[in-house]
Structure formats: structure tokens, C-alpha cells
Amino acid sequence: MLSEAQRRAVLDFVRIAGVVDDLAQRFKSAGHELALVGGPVRDALLGRLGKDLDFTTSARPEQIEQLLAGWADAVWDIGRAFGTIGARKGDWVVEITTYRADSYDPDSRKPAVAYGDSLEGDLLRRDFAVNAMALVLPEKKVVDPFSGLADLTAKVLRTPGLPADSFSDDPLRMMRAARFASQLGFTVAPEVVAAMTDMADRIKIVSAERVKDEIVKLVCGAHPRAGLELLVDTGLADRVLPELPALRLEVDEHHRHKDVYEHSLIVLEQAISMESRIGDGSPDFVTRFASLMHDVGKPATRRFEGDGRVTFHHHEVVGAKLTAKRMKALRFSAEEIDQVARLVELHLRFHGYGTGEWTDSAVRRYVRDAGPLLERLHVLTRADCTTRNKRKAAALRRTYDHLEERIERLSEEEELAAIRPDLDGNQIMEILGIKPGRVVGRAWNHLLEFRLDQGPQELEAARAELLRWWREQPESAAGT
């Protein structure tokens, strides 16, 4: 069933990873079976093999460790409790796991580790048929008891056994189905979708950290819309990312607002198309997630006005708070939460630009408020235009082009990215004759606002403004 291209992919893998033959011979000589298994086999067939290799074996962990000694450059046993020993050989990272036949407690996704006695039994416990193929070594024989090759060709995800059994054992596999739909562009078999829908509530026993990891991989995949739609359609999103399905607002009878859910997915796709502007152009989770979440404040702020209009006043502020709350619940880092929430809060700021009426002061504040997120904000703001009116879309692009040109010009003149007051804290204390404290911070902030309003100042002008401000402060009269 292998195409010629797939055959070449397998042969290329075997040729490139010559170390595999040596490793396999070690296991065979010791009387143990060894097979390349799971993702590496799938990825080799897809022509996207990486440097991480997963093996399964009849050997027990202590035997694996002995066989790796003298062969690997480094060995670690952090996964010993689950039958896994890791190693590094040159550029390759290897994990070798004893055949498994685990059992699961219905209230936990942590298995009671039990070793199996056959390769086929080990493959049966894997998540999807495309991940339940093995290449037996050193014979290089493909073992495919669940038609994973056929599924790979058809680009479909099925479970090796009954979906309900698989998801009951490990509910996180439901999230992985959505993640693989995103990463590989595969469809999910109807019976798998049905089981995900019926068992969505089981995801509650999975830790927030594991759910977060799957969401990140899904959002950073090549086809995130497919994975997100699967989460929403099966009800999983209601449990792990409820702000997303909440965007499916009923459209008012006069159609005065867009389908916010569909709009958000389009904004995500458009942001992805502009990722070359950010860093090295690789998937940027912060920008992608902010694009997805930028309108989550709309359901809570929707109002039907007397003239038939629909408004969402301050939805960017509400959305930023909801985004931060959800990301905190999913155990994202404080830095990631701050970055995404800040982009959500700022995504409407540009629309006050009109046709270019902002003063230089307003442009400086735009740059100051975005800080290191400026390029991401550029992408999000541009992606947020989903109008089908070509004239309106072109006008918005031209206006934002103009804003970016002004930012670039001012940056060259004033080093906007490093805007600081024209006087530092030591100079403020010396001029005012005060000691360190809150007053120094207030003076510094005032001079920063003065700098944003007026642009760079000579030291005498900054000193004069500081003294003017100081005369109006109660501490001045008190001689503080």
C-alpha cells in the first residue's frame, strides 16, 4: 500500500539513521525485539522525519539501560516508572519503551503501568491508527495491524480499537485528535467525532497543564481552524476554552453585526498569513492566540440600541480580562498572559486614527503602549479587517500603512522604542532637592508624559517643566 514516494521516505530514513541498525543488532543479539514506532514512522511516511526517534521493545527498562551503555553518548531514566529509557546518539534523541499493557482508573488518566508481551498488543493501546504502525528492526518490516497506512493515505484519524475505550482510558486523546487535525490537515472519522461529543465531559479529569500543551500545539499547527472547529463542534471547547464557542452569537434580525465566531477564525488565518513580519516567521503562539481571542469580550458587552444598531462598547477591555483569566486557569506563564491580554486590549486602538488625524504625541503613545508587542499589534490590527467591501478594506490598509510610515519616521528621529523622560531619577532628586520615594516616580511619569506630548526636549526645557510641575504639588509647599 506504500506509494513509491513513501517507500523512498522509509529507505531514506534507514539510510540517514544508520545508527538504528547498530542499535537493533544489539537488541537482537541479546534476544529482544525492537521496533521503531508511532510518530517517527508516520512522519517518515509523510516525508517530515525529525531527530526524535521512539522505539518499543520486549526488553525491560534495566535491560534497555544495559544495552544502551557503550552505544549512546548519554543515557537518562527519567521515564523509568513508565518503562522508558532515553538516550542521545550524535544528533539523534532516542526513547525506548517496554511493550505496554496498561490499565486505567476511570477517575484518572494516569495508568497503572503494566508491561505487555507483544508488539501488536502495544500498538493497540496507542491513540490513533496512523500512530499505531511499527517498523520492526533490523528486518525493516512494516507492522500495521490497524490499517494505519490506509488512514495515512486517506488523511483520516481513527482509533486502533473502539474510540470510546480509547478516550475512556485517556481523555487527553480527544484533544490530540483536534491537534492532529490542525498539524496534519487530517479529517477525523465520524465515529471518533461521535465519541468525542459523547465523552467531552471526561476531559475534566485531565490537568490544565496538559490541556494547555495541546491547545498551544493546535493553535501553532498548519491548519488551526480545523482543530478549533472540532473542539467547538464536539463540545470540548465548552470545557477547555468556553470563550470560543460563546462567540457564536445569534445574529440580530437586521444583520447589523458579523458572525463573531467566524470573524475570529478568519482573523486568525489572516494573522498567520502575515507571520513573516514577526521574528523568523515560525508559528507565533502569542499573535495567533490574541487573534483568536481578540473579540471574546463581545458577548458580555453586546447591546441593542434604540435605532437598531448593535454595539460592543469596551469589549477590548472586557476581552483582555477574560483572556487573562482563561490563560491563568490553563496555567500559562505570566509573561504569555500579559502579552496576549495586552494585544487584546490594544487591538481597537488604531481605529481612533481616523484618516491620519493623530498627533505625533498620539503616535508616540501608540508605540509606548505596545512596547515590544508593536510588530505583533501591527499584524493583529491588519488581520482584524475582514470586510468583503474591497474599497473599505483597501482604505484601511492604506491608513495603517500611513500609521506605520509615521512610526518609522518618528522612530528614526526620536528612538521611539526607548522613550524615556529627558531627566532621570537622580537628576529629578537633585533639581528638586528631595530624597528617593514616590514623589520621584510621580515626577518621572509626568516628564514621560511631557516627552510624549512634546517630543525630545533640551535639558533646560525639561528642567523648567519639572519645576513648573513641582510648584503645583502639595509636597512642594510642605518642603518635602
PDB file of C-alpha atoms in Angstrom, residues 302-418:
ATOM      1  CA  ARG A 302     -23.422  43.409  23.223  1.00  0.00           C
ATOM      2  CA  ARG A 303     -26.179  45.994  23.363  1.00  0.00           C
ATOM      3  CA  PHE A 304     -29.122  46.596  21.029  1.00  0.00           C
ATOM      4  CA  GLU A 305     -29.602  50.333  20.662  1.00  0.00           C
ATOM      5  CA  GLY A 306     -32.932  52.059  20.057  1.00  0.00           C
ATOM      6  CA  ASP A 307     -32.018  52.901  16.455  1.00  0.00           C
ATOM      7  CA  GLY A 308     -31.410  49.235  15.632  1.00  0.00           C
ATOM      8  CA  ARG A 309     -27.644  49.419  15.962  1.00  0.00           C
ATOM      9  CA  VAL A 310     -25.677  46.728  17.819  1.00  0.00           C
ATOM     10  CA  THR A 311     -22.784  47.933  19.954  1.00  0.00           C
ATOM     11  CA  PHE A 312     -19.947  46.280  21.877  1.00  0.00           C
ATOM     12  CA  HIS A 313     -18.580  49.198  23.872  1.00  0.00           C
ATOM     13  CA  HIS A 314     -15.312  48.485  25.712  1.00  0.00           C
ATOM     14  CA  HIS A 315     -15.275  44.874  24.570  1.00  0.00           C
ATOM     15  CA  GLU A 316     -11.484  45.098  24.196  1.00  0.00           C
ATOM     16  CA  VAL A 317     -11.093  45.816  27.928  1.00  0.00           C
ATOM     17  CA  VAL A 318     -13.522  43.070  28.953  1.00  0.00           C
ATOM     18  CA  GLY A 319     -11.903  40.705  26.451  1.00  0.00           C
ATOM     19  CA  ALA A 320      -8.439  41.319  27.863  1.00  0.00           C
ATOM     20  CA  LYS A 321      -9.675  40.409  31.363  1.00  0.00           C
ATOM     21  CA  LEU A 322     -11.466  37.277  30.134  1.00  0.00           C
ATOM     22  CA  THR A 323      -8.400  36.210  28.160  1.00  0.00           C
ATOM     23  CA  ALA A 324      -6.097  36.663  31.141  1.00  0.00           C
ATOM     24  CA  LYS A 325      -8.492  34.724  33.379  1.00  0.00           C
ATOM     25  CA  ARG A 326      -8.723  31.802  30.949  1.00  0.00           C
ATOM     26  CA  MET A 327      -4.970  31.657  30.357  1.00  0.00           C
ATOM     27  CA  LYS A 328      -4.332  31.731  34.091  1.00  0.00           C
ATOM     28  CA  ALA A 329      -6.730  28.794  34.551  1.00  0.00           C
ATOM     29  CA  LEU A 330      -4.794  26.911  31.856  1.00  0.00           C
ATOM     30  CA  ARG A 331      -1.522  27.584  33.691  1.00  0.00           C
ATOM     31  CA  PHE A 332       0.123  29.774  31.078  1.00  0.00           C
ATOM     32  CA  SER A 333       3.149  31.754  32.196  1.00  0.00           C
ATOM     33  CA  ALA A 334       2.665  35.291  33.484  1.00  0.00           C
ATOM     34  CA  GLU A 335       4.630  36.630  30.514  1.00  0.00           C
ATOM     35  CA  GLU A 336       2.407  34.879  27.969  1.00  0.00           C
ATOM     36  CA  ILE A 337      -0.739  36.036  29.764  1.00  0.00           C
ATOM     37  CA  ASP A 338       0.459  39.638  29.844  1.00  0.00           C
ATOM     38  CA  GLN A 339       1.421  39.602  26.158  1.00  0.00           C
ATOM     39  CA  VAL A 340      -1.804  38.090  24.825  1.00  0.00           C
ATOM     40  CA  ALA A 341      -4.092  40.117  27.093  1.00  0.00           C
ATOM     41  CA  ARG A 342      -2.278  43.331  26.180  1.00  0.00           C
ATOM     42  CA  LEU A 343      -2.733  42.677  22.460  1.00  0.00           C
ATOM     43  CA  VAL A 344      -6.444  42.011  23.004  1.00  0.00           C
ATOM     44  CA  GLU A 345      -6.737  45.272  24.945  1.00  0.00           C
ATOM     45  CA  LEU A 346      -4.932  47.269  22.243  1.00  0.00           C
ATOM     46  CA  HIS A 347      -6.493  45.743  19.127  1.00  0.00           C
ATOM     47  CA  LEU A 348      -9.012  48.582  18.639  1.00  0.00           C
ATOM     48  CA  ARG A 349      -6.611  51.440  19.342  1.00  0.00           C
ATOM     49  CA  PHE A 350      -5.826  52.025  15.665  1.00  0.00           C
ATOM     50  CA  HIS A 351      -9.458  52.741  14.838  1.00  0.00           C
ATOM     51  CA  GLY A 352      -9.131  56.067  16.608  1.00  0.00           C
ATOM     52  CA  TYR A 353      -6.592  57.055  13.974  1.00  0.00           C
ATOM     53  CA  GLY A 354      -9.351  58.007  11.531  1.00  0.00           C
ATOM     54  CA  THR A 355      -7.706  59.094   8.304  1.00  0.00           C
ATOM     55  CA  GLY A 356      -4.485  60.166   9.966  1.00  0.00           C
ATOM     56  CA  GLU A 357      -5.619  62.848  12.416  1.00  0.00           C
ATOM     57  CA  TRP A 358      -3.470  61.581  15.277  1.00  0.00           C
ATOM     58  CA  THR A 359      -0.882  63.987  16.584  1.00  0.00           C
ATOM     59  CA  ASP A 360       2.743  62.901  16.907  1.00  0.00           C
ATOM     60  CA  SER A 361       2.010  62.634  20.625  1.00  0.00           C
ATOM     61  CA  ALA A 362      -0.727  60.048  19.975  1.00  0.00           C
ATOM     62  CA  VAL A 363       1.584  58.073  17.685  1.00  0.00           C
ATOM     63  CA  ARG A 364       4.267  58.056  20.368  1.00  0.00           C
ATOM     64  CA  ARG A 365       1.730  56.742  22.901  1.00  0.00           C
ATOM     65  CA  TYR A 366       0.660  54.003  20.485  1.00  0.00           C
ATOM     66  CA  VAL A 367       4.264  52.840  20.263  1.00  0.00           C
ATOM     67  CA  ARG A 368       4.846  53.247  24.009  1.00  0.00           C
ATOM     68  CA  ASP A 369       1.727  51.266  24.931  1.00  0.00           C
ATOM     69  CA  ALA A 370       2.536  48.439  22.514  1.00  0.00           C
ATOM     70  CA  GLY A 371       6.166  48.286  23.634  1.00  0.00           C
ATOM     71  CA  PRO A 372       7.865  45.083  22.422  1.00  0.00           C
ATOM     72  CA  LEU A 373       4.490  43.866  21.078  1.00  0.00           C
ATOM     73  CA  LEU A 374       4.364  46.542  18.370  1.00  0.00           C
ATOM     74  CA  GLU A 375       5.052  44.260  15.397  1.00  0.00           C
ATOM     75  CA  ARG A 376       2.528  41.739  16.693  1.00  0.00           C
ATOM     76  CA  LEU A 377      -0.005  44.544  17.131  1.00  0.00           C
ATOM     77  CA  HIS A 378       0.601  45.591  13.523  1.00  0.00           C
ATOM     78  CA  VAL A 379      -0.225  42.041  12.401  1.00  0.00           C
ATOM     79  CA  LEU A 380      -3.305  41.692  14.622  1.00  0.00           C
ATOM     80  CA  THR A 381      -4.718  45.069  13.606  1.00  0.00           C
ATOM     81  CA  ARG A 382      -4.279  44.375   9.912  1.00  0.00           C
ATOM     82  CA  ALA A 383      -5.702  40.858  10.280  1.00  0.00           C
ATOM     83  CA  ASP A 384      -8.772  42.256  12.060  1.00  0.00           C
ATOM     84  CA  CYS A 385     -10.056  43.683   8.768  1.00  0.00           C
ATOM     85  CA  THR A 386     -12.404  41.011   7.356  1.00  0.00           C
ATOM     86  CA  THR A 387     -14.784  43.224   5.402  1.00  0.00           C
ATOM     87  CA  ARG A 388     -15.795  41.990   1.957  1.00  0.00           C
ATOM     88  CA  ASN A 389     -16.023  45.572   0.764  1.00  0.00           C
ATOM     89  CA  LYS A 390     -12.814  45.827  -1.273  1.00  0.00           C
ATOM     90  CA  ARG A 391     -12.847  49.619  -1.278  1.00  0.00           C
ATOM     91  CA  LYS A 392     -13.190  49.791   2.508  1.00  0.00           C
ATOM     92  CA  ALA A 393     -10.505  47.130   3.006  1.00  0.00           C
ATOM     93  CA  ALA A 394      -8.083  48.984   0.722  1.00  0.00           C
ATOM     94  CA  ALA A 395      -8.736  52.234   2.571  1.00  0.00           C
ATOM     95  CA  LEU A 396      -7.984  50.580   5.921  1.00  0.00           C
ATOM     96  CA  ARG A 397      -4.749  49.117   4.569  1.00  0.00           C
ATOM     97  CA  ARG A 398      -3.639  52.495   3.239  1.00  0.00           C
ATOM     98  CA  THR A 399      -4.446  54.169   6.551  1.00  0.00           C
ATOM     99  CA  TYR A 400      -2.463  51.630   8.516  1.00  0.00           C
ATOM    100  CA  ASP A 401       0.391  51.907   6.012  1.00  0.00           C
ATOM    101  CA  HIS A 402       0.379  55.635   6.776  1.00  0.00           C
ATOM    102  CA  LEU A 403       0.482  54.995  10.525  1.00  0.00           C
ATOM    103  CA  GLU A 404       3.419  52.621  10.152  1.00  0.00           C
ATOM    104  CA  GLU A 405       5.237  55.154   7.992  1.00  0.00           C
ATOM    105  CA  ARG A 406       4.768  57.807  10.687  1.00  0.00           C
ATOM    106  CA  ILE A 407       6.000  55.395  13.358  1.00  0.00           C
ATOM    107  CA  GLU A 408       9.071  54.634  11.266  1.00  0.00           C
ATOM    108  CA  ARG A 409       9.782  58.325  10.669  1.00  0.00           C
ATOM    109  CA  LEU A 410       9.378  59.248  14.332  1.00  0.00           C
ATOM    110  CA  SER A 411      11.443  56.229  15.359  1.00  0.00           C
ATOM    111  CA  GLU A 412      14.313  57.410  13.207  1.00  0.00           C
ATOM    112  CA  GLU A 413      14.076  60.892  14.657  1.00  0.00           C
ATOM    113  CA  GLU A 414      13.398  60.059  18.295  1.00  0.00           C
ATOM    114  CA  GLU A 415      14.252  56.409  19.002  1.00  0.00           C
ATOM    115  CA  LEU A 416      10.644  55.683  19.982  1.00  0.00           C
ATOM    116  CA  ALA A 417      11.361  52.167  21.182  1.00  0.00           C
ATOM    117  CA  ALA A 418      13.467  53.615  24.003  1.00  0.00           C
TER     118      ALA A 418
END
